[in-house]
CSV table of C-alpha atoms in Angstrom, one decimal:
chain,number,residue,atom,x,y,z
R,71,UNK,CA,0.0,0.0,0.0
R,72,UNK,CA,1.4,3.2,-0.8
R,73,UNK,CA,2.4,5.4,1.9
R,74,UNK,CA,0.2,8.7,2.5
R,75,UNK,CA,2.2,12.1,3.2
R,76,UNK,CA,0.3,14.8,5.7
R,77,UNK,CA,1.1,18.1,3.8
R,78,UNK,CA,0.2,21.6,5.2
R,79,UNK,CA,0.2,24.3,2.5
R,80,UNK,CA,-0.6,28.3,3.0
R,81,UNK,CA,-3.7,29.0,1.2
R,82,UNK,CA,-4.8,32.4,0.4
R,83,UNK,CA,-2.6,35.9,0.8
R,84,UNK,CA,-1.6,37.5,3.5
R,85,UNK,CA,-4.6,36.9,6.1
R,86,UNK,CA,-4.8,33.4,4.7
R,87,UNK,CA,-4.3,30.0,6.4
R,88,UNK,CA,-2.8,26.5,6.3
R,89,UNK,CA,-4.8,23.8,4.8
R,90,UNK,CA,-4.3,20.2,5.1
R,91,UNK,CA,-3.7,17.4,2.0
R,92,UNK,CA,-2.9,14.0,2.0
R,93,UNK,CA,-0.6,12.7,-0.5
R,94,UNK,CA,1.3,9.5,-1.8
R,95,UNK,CA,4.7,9.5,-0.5
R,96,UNK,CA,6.7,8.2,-3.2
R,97,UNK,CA,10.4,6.9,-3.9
R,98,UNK,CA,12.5,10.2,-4.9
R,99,UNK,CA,9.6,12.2,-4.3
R,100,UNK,CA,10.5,16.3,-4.9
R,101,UNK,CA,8.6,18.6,-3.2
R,102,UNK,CA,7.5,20.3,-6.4
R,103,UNK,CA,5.9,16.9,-7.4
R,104,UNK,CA,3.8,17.2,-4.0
R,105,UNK,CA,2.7,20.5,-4.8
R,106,UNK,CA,1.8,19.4,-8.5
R,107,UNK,CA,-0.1,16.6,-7.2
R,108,UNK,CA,-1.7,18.3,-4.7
R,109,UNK,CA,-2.9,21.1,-7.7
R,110,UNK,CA,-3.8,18.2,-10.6
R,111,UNK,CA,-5.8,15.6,-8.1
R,112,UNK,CA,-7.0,17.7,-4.8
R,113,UNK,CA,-7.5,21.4,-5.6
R,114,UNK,CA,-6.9,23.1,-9.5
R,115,UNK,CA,-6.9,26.6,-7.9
R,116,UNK,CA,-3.7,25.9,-5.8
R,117,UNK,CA,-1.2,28.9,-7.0
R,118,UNK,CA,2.7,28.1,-7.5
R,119,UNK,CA,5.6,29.1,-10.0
R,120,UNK,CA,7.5,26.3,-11.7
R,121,UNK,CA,8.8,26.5,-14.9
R,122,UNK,CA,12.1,24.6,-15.6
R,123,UNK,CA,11.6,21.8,-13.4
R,124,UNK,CA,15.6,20.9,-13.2
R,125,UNK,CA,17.1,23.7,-10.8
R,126,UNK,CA,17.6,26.6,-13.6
R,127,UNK,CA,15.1,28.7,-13.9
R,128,UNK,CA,14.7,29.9,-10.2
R,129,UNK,CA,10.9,30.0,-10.5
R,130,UNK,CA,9.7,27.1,-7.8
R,131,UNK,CA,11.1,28.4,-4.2
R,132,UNK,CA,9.4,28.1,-1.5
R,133,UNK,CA,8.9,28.1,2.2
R,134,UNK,CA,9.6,24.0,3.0
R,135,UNK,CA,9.3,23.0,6.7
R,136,UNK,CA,9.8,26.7,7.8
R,137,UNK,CA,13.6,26.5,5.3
R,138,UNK,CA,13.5,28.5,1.8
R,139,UNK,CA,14.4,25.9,-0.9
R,140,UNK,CA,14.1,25.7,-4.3
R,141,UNK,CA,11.4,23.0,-4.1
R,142,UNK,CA,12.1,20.9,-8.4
R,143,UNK,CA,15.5,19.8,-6.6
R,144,UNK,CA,15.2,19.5,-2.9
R,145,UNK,CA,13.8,15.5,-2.2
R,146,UNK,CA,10.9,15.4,0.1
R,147,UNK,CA,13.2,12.7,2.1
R,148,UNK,CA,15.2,15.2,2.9
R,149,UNK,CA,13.2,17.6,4.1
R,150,UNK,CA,9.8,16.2,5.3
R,151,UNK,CA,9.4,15.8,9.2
R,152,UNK,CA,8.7,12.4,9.7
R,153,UNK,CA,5.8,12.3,7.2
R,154,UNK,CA,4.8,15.8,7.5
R,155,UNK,CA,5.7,18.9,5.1
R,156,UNK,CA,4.6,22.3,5.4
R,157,UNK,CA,4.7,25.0,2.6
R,158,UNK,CA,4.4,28.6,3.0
R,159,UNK,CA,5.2,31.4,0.1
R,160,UNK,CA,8.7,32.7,0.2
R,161,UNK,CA,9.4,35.0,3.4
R,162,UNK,CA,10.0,38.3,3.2
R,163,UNK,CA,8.3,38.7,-0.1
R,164,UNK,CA,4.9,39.7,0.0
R,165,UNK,CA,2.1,36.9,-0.7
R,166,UNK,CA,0.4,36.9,-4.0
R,167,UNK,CA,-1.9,33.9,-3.2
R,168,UNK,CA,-1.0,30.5,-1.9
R,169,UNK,CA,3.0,29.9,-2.8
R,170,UNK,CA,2.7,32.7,-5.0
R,171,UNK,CA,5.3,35.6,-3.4
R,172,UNK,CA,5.5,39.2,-5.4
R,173,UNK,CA,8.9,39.5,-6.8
R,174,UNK,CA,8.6,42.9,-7.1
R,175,UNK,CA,10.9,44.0,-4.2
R,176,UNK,CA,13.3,42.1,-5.1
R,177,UNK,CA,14.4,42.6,-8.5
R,178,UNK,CA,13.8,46.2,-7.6
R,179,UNK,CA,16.3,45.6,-5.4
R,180,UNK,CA,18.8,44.2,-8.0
R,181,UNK,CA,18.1,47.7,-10.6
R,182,UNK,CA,19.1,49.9,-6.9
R,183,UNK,CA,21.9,48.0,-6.3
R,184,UNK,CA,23.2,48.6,-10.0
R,185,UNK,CA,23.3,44.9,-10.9
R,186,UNK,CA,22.8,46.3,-14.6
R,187,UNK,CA,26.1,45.9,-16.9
R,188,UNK,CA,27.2,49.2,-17.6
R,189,UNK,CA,29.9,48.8,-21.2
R,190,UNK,CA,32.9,50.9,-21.2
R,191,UNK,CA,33.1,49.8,-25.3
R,192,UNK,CA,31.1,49.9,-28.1
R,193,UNK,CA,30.7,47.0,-30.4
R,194,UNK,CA,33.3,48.3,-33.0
R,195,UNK,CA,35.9,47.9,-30.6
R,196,UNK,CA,37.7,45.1,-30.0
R,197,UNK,CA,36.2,42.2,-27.5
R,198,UNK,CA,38.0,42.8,-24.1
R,199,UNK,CA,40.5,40.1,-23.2
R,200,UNK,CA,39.9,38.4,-19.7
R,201,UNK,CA,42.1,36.1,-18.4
R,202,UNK,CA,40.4,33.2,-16.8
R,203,UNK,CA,42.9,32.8,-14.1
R,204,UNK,CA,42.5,36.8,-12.7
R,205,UNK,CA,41.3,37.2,-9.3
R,206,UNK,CA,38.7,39.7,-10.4
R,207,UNK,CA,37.5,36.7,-13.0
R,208,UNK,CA,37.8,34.1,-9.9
R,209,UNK,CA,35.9,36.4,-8.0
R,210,UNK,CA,33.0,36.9,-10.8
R,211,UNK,CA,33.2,33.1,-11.0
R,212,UNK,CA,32.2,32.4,-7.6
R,213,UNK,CA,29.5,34.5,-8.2
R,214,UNK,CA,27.9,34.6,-11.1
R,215,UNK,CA,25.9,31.4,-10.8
R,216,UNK,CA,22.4,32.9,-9.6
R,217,UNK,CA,19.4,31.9,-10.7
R,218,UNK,CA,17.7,34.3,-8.8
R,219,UNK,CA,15.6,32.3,-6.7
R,220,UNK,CA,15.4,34.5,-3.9
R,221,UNK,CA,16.5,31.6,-1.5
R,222,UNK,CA,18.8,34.1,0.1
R,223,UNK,CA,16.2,36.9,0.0
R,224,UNK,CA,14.3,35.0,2.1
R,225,UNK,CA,16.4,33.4,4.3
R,226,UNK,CA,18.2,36.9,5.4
R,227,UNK,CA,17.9,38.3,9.1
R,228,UNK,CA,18.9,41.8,7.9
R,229,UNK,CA,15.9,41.7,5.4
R,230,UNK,CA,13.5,40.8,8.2
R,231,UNK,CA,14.6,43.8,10.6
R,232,UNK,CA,14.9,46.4,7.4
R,233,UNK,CA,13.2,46.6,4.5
R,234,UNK,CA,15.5,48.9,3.3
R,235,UNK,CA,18.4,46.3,3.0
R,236,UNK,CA,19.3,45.4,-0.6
R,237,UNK,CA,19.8,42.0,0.5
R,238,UNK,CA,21.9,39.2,-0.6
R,239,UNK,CA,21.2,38.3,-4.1
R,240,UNK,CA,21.2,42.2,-5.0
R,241,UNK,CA,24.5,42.9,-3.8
R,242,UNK,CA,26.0,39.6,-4.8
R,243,UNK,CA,25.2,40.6,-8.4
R,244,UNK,CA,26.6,44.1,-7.7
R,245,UNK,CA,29.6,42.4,-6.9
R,246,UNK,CA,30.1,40.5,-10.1
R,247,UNK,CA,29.7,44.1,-11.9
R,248,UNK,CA,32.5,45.4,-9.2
R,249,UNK,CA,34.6,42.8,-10.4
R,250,UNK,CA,34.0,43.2,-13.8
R,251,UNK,CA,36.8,45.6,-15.9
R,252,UNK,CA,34.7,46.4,-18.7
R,253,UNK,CA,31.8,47.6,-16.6
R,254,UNK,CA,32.0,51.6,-16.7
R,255,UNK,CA,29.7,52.5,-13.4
R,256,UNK,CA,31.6,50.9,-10.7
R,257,UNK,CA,31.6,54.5,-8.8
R,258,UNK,CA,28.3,54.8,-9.4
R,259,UNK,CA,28.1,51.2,-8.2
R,260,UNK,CA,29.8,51.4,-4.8
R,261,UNK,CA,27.7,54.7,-4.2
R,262,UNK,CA,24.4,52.2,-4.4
R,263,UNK,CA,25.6,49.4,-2.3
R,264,UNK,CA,26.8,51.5,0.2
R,265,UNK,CA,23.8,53.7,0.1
R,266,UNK,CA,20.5,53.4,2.6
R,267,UNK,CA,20.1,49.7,2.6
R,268,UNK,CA,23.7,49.0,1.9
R,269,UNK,CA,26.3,45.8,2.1
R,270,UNK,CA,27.1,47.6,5.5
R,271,UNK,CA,24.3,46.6,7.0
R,272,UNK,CA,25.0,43.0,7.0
R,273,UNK,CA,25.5,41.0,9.7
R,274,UNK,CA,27.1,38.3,8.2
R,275,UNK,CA,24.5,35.5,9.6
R,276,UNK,CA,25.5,33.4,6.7
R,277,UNK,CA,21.9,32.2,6.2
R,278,UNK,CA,22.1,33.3,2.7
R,279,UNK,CA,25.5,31.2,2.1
R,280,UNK,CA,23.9,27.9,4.0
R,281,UNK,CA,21.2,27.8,2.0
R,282,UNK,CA,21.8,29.0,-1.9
R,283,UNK,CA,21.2,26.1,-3.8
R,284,UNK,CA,23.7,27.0,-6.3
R,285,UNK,CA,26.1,26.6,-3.4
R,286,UNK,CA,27.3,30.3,-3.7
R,287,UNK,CA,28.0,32.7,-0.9
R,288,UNK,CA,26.4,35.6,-0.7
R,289,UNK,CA,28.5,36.7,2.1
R,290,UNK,CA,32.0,36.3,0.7
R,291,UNK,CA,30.6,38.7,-1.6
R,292,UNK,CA,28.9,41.4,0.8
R,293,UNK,CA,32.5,41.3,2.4
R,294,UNK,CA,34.2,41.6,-0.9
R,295,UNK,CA,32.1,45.1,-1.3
R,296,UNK,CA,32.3,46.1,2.0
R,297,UNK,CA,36.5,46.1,1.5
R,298,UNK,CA,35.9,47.6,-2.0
R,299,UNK,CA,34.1,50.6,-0.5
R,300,UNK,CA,36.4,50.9,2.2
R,301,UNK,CA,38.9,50.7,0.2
R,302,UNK,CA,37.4,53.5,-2.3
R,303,UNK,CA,36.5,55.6,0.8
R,304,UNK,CA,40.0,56.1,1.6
R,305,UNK,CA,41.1,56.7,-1.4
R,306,UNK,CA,38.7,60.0,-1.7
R,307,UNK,CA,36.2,58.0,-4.5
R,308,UNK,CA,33.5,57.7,-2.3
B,242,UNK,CA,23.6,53.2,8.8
B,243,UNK,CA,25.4,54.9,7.1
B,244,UNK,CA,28.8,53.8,5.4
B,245,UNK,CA,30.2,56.2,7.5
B,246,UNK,CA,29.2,55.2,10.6
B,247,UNK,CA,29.7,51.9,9.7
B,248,UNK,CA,33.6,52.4,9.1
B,249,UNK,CA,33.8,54.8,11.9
B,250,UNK,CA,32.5,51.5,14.4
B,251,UNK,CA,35.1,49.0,12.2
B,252,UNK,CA,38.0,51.3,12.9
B,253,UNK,CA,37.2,51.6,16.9
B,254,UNK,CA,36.6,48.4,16.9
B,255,UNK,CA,40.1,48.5,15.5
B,256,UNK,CA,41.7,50.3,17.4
B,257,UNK,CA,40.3,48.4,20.4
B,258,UNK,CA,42.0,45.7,20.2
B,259,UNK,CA,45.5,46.5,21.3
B,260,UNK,CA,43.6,48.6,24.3
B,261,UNK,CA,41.8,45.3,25.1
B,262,UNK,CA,45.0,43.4,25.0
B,263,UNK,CA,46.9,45.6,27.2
B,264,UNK,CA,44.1,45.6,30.1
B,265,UNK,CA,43.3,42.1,30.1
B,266,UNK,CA,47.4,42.1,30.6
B,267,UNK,CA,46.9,44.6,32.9
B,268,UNK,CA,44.4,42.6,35.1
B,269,UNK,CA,46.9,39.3,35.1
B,270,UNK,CA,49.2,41.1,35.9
B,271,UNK,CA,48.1,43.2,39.0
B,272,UNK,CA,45.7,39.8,40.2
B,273,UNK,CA,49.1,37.3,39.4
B,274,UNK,CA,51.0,39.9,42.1
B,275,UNK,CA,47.9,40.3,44.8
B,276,UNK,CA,48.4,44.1,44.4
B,277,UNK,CA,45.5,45.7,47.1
B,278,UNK,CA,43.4,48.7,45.5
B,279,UNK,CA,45.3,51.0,47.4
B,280,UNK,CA,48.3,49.6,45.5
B,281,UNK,CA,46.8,49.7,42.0
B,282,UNK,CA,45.6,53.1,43.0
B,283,UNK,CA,49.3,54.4,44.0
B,284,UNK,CA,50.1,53.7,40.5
B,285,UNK,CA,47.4,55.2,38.9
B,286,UNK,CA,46.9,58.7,40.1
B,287,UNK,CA,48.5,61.3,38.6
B,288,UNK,CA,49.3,59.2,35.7
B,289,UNK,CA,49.5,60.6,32.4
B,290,UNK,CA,49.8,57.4,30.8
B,291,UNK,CA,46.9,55.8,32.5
B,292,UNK,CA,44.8,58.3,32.0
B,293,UNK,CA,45.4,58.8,28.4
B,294,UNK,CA,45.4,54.9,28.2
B,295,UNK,CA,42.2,54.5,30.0
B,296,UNK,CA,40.7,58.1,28.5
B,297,UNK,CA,41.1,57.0,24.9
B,298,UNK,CA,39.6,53.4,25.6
B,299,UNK,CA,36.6,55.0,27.3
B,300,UNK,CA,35.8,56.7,23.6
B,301,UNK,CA,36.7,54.3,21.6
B,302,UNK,CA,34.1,52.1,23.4
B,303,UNK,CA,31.9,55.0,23.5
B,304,UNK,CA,31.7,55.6,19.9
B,305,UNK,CA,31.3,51.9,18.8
B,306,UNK,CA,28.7,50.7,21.4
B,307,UNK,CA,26.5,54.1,20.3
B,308,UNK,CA,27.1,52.9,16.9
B,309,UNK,CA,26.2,49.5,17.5
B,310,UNK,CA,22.8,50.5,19.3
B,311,UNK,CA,22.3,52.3,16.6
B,312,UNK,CA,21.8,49.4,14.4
B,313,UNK,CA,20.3,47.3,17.1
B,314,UNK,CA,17.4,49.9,17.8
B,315,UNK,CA,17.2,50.6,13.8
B,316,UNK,CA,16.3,46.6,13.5
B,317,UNK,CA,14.5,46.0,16.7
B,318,UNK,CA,12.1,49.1,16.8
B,319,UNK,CA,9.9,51.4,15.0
B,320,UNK,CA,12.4,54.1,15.5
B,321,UNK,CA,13.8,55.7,12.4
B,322,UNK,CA,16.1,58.8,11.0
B,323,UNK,CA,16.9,61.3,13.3
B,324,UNK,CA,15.1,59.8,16.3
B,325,UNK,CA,17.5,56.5,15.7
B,326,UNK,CA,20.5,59.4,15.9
B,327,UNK,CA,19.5,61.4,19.1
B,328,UNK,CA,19.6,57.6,20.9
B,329,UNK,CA,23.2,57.3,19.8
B,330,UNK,CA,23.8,60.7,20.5
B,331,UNK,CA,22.7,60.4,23.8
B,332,UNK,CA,23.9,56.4,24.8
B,333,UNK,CA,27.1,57.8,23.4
B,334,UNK,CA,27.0,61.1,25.7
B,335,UNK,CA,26.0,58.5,28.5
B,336,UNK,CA,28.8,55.9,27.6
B,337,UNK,CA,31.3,58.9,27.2
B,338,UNK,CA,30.1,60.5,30.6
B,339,UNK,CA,30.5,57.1,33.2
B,340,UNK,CA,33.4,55.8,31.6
B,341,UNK,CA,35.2,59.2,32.5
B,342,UNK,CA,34.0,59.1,36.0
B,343,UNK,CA,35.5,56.1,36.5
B,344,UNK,CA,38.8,57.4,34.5
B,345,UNK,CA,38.9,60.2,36.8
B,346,UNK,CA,38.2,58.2,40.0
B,347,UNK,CA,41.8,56.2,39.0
B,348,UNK,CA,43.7,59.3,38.2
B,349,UNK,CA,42.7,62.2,39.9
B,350,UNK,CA,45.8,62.8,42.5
């Protein structure tokens, strides 16, 4: 007999509440495929992003167990508690409807901090060489791999307590730009992610490290900015 | 905060460190030797050295914990701008004022 799962998922926006499904646990089971199942076979009006399916796109993340988590990659094994899973919308994003969160803020977020590339060529000049083995490539490198999720959005303290803070996906991107010698705006770049809302105001929790599923960090980045704009500050550029 | 403020709290926090070496050095050594107060006191007053020592630590400390409650109140409360200012102004005042009471109660000959 197949086993039966006891899933809890928000229902409705912000004054909504958790409602109760019951669904087949099965063998490599991802918690995407529970919220499929439960909108195909329980309830059609259940509302979710998912696109890619395979860990690309970003779309899916979600609030699993009380842990943001890109849901099409994350086995419900993994995560469930005992046979129990509860989904909520992302944190710190408002609620659309269900597991639906407005991006809004947060890609807003990402045009303040500057995470726009800014060419110091035109397409008649010649293609700038970058070594691969540079430290500012390195740097970009252990970067650039975002998907933009907002895993780290949500997981960060600092967003929580001020909802001024760019957050961590915002200024990880800045930093890629910082780091990036054919990028023309890097004053104007340091200006923004030291601005209200700023790489200075984080605490360095690491949340946003622990739990990107691209395995990136955030953090090393916020620091790599935060000693960038020192740096700049000294030197009268700031 | 500010980037200002938030380099202003690094670089006491910087500059703390040596201080905080050299009293926790300064507490072996006068517990290792059973010096009395009266002792620790004979050394004390009328120094320049421990007064400027002691003086500068008092600010550094000052500066960074205002800063720091600063942030804290900025996260933890509704207050915002210039309110979240005149509470560092004053914890620093506050900070500032009884760590150079007890500054003075060492030195003063």
């Amino acid at each position: 007999m197949t086993e039966t799962m006891h899933v809890s998922i928000w229902r409705g926006g912000p004054d909504g509440a958790y409602v109760d499904y019951e669904v087949p646990r099965l063998e490599s089971q991802t918690v995407l495929d529970v919220v499929i199942y439960v909108q195909r076979q329980l309830d059609p009006s259940l509302a979710y992003r998912f696109a890619c399916r395979v860990g690309v796109c970003g779309s899916c993340a979600m609030t699993v167990n009380g842990v943001p988590r890109w849901t099409c990659r994350t086995h419900v094994s993994k995560v469930a508690h005992g046979n129990r899973l509860t989904l909520a919308p992302l944190r710190n994003l408002p609620v659309i409807k269900d597991l639906a969160a407005d991006m809004t803020r947060f890609f807003e977020k990402w045009q303040q901090a500057k995470g726009v590339f800014a060419p110091s060529a035109t397409r008649n000049e010649t293609v700038a060489a970058i070594r691969p083995d540079s430290p500012s490539r390195i740097a970009i490198d252990k970067a650039i791999e975002c998907i933009n999720c907002g895993v780290c959005y949500s997981a960060c303290d600092t967003v929580a307590w001020d909802v001024d803070y760019l957050g961590p996906a915002a200024l990880n991107r800045a930093w890629t730009l910082v780091n990036d010698p054919r990028d023309a705006d890097n004053k104007k770049r340091l200006m923004a992610v030291t601005g209200k809302g700023g790489c200075q105001n984080c605490h360095t929790h690491v949340s946003c490290e622990r739990l990107c599923p691209n395995k990136i960090s955030p953090t090393d980045s916020i620091a790599g900015l935060k000693r960038r704009a020192a740096s700049a500050y000294v030197k009268g550029e700031l | 905060m500010s980037f200002r403020l938030y380099l202003l709290q690094r670089l006491t926090a910087a500059l703390m460190v040596p201080l905080i070496a050299a009293h926790i050095v300064t507490i072996i050594y006068a517990t290792r030797h059973g010096l009395s107060a009266a002792e620790i006191l004979s050394r004390t007053r009328g120094s320049l050295i421990w007064a400027s020592f002691y003086g500068l630590f008092v600010l550094l400390a000052a500066t960074h914990g205002a800063i720091g409650l600063r942030v804290v109140a900025g996260e933890w409360t509704s207050l915002r701008g210039r309110s979240l200012d005149a509470l560092m102004l004053a914890a620093g005042a506050i900070l500032t004022l009884l760590g150079a009471r007890a500054v003075y109660a060492v030195v003063a000959a």
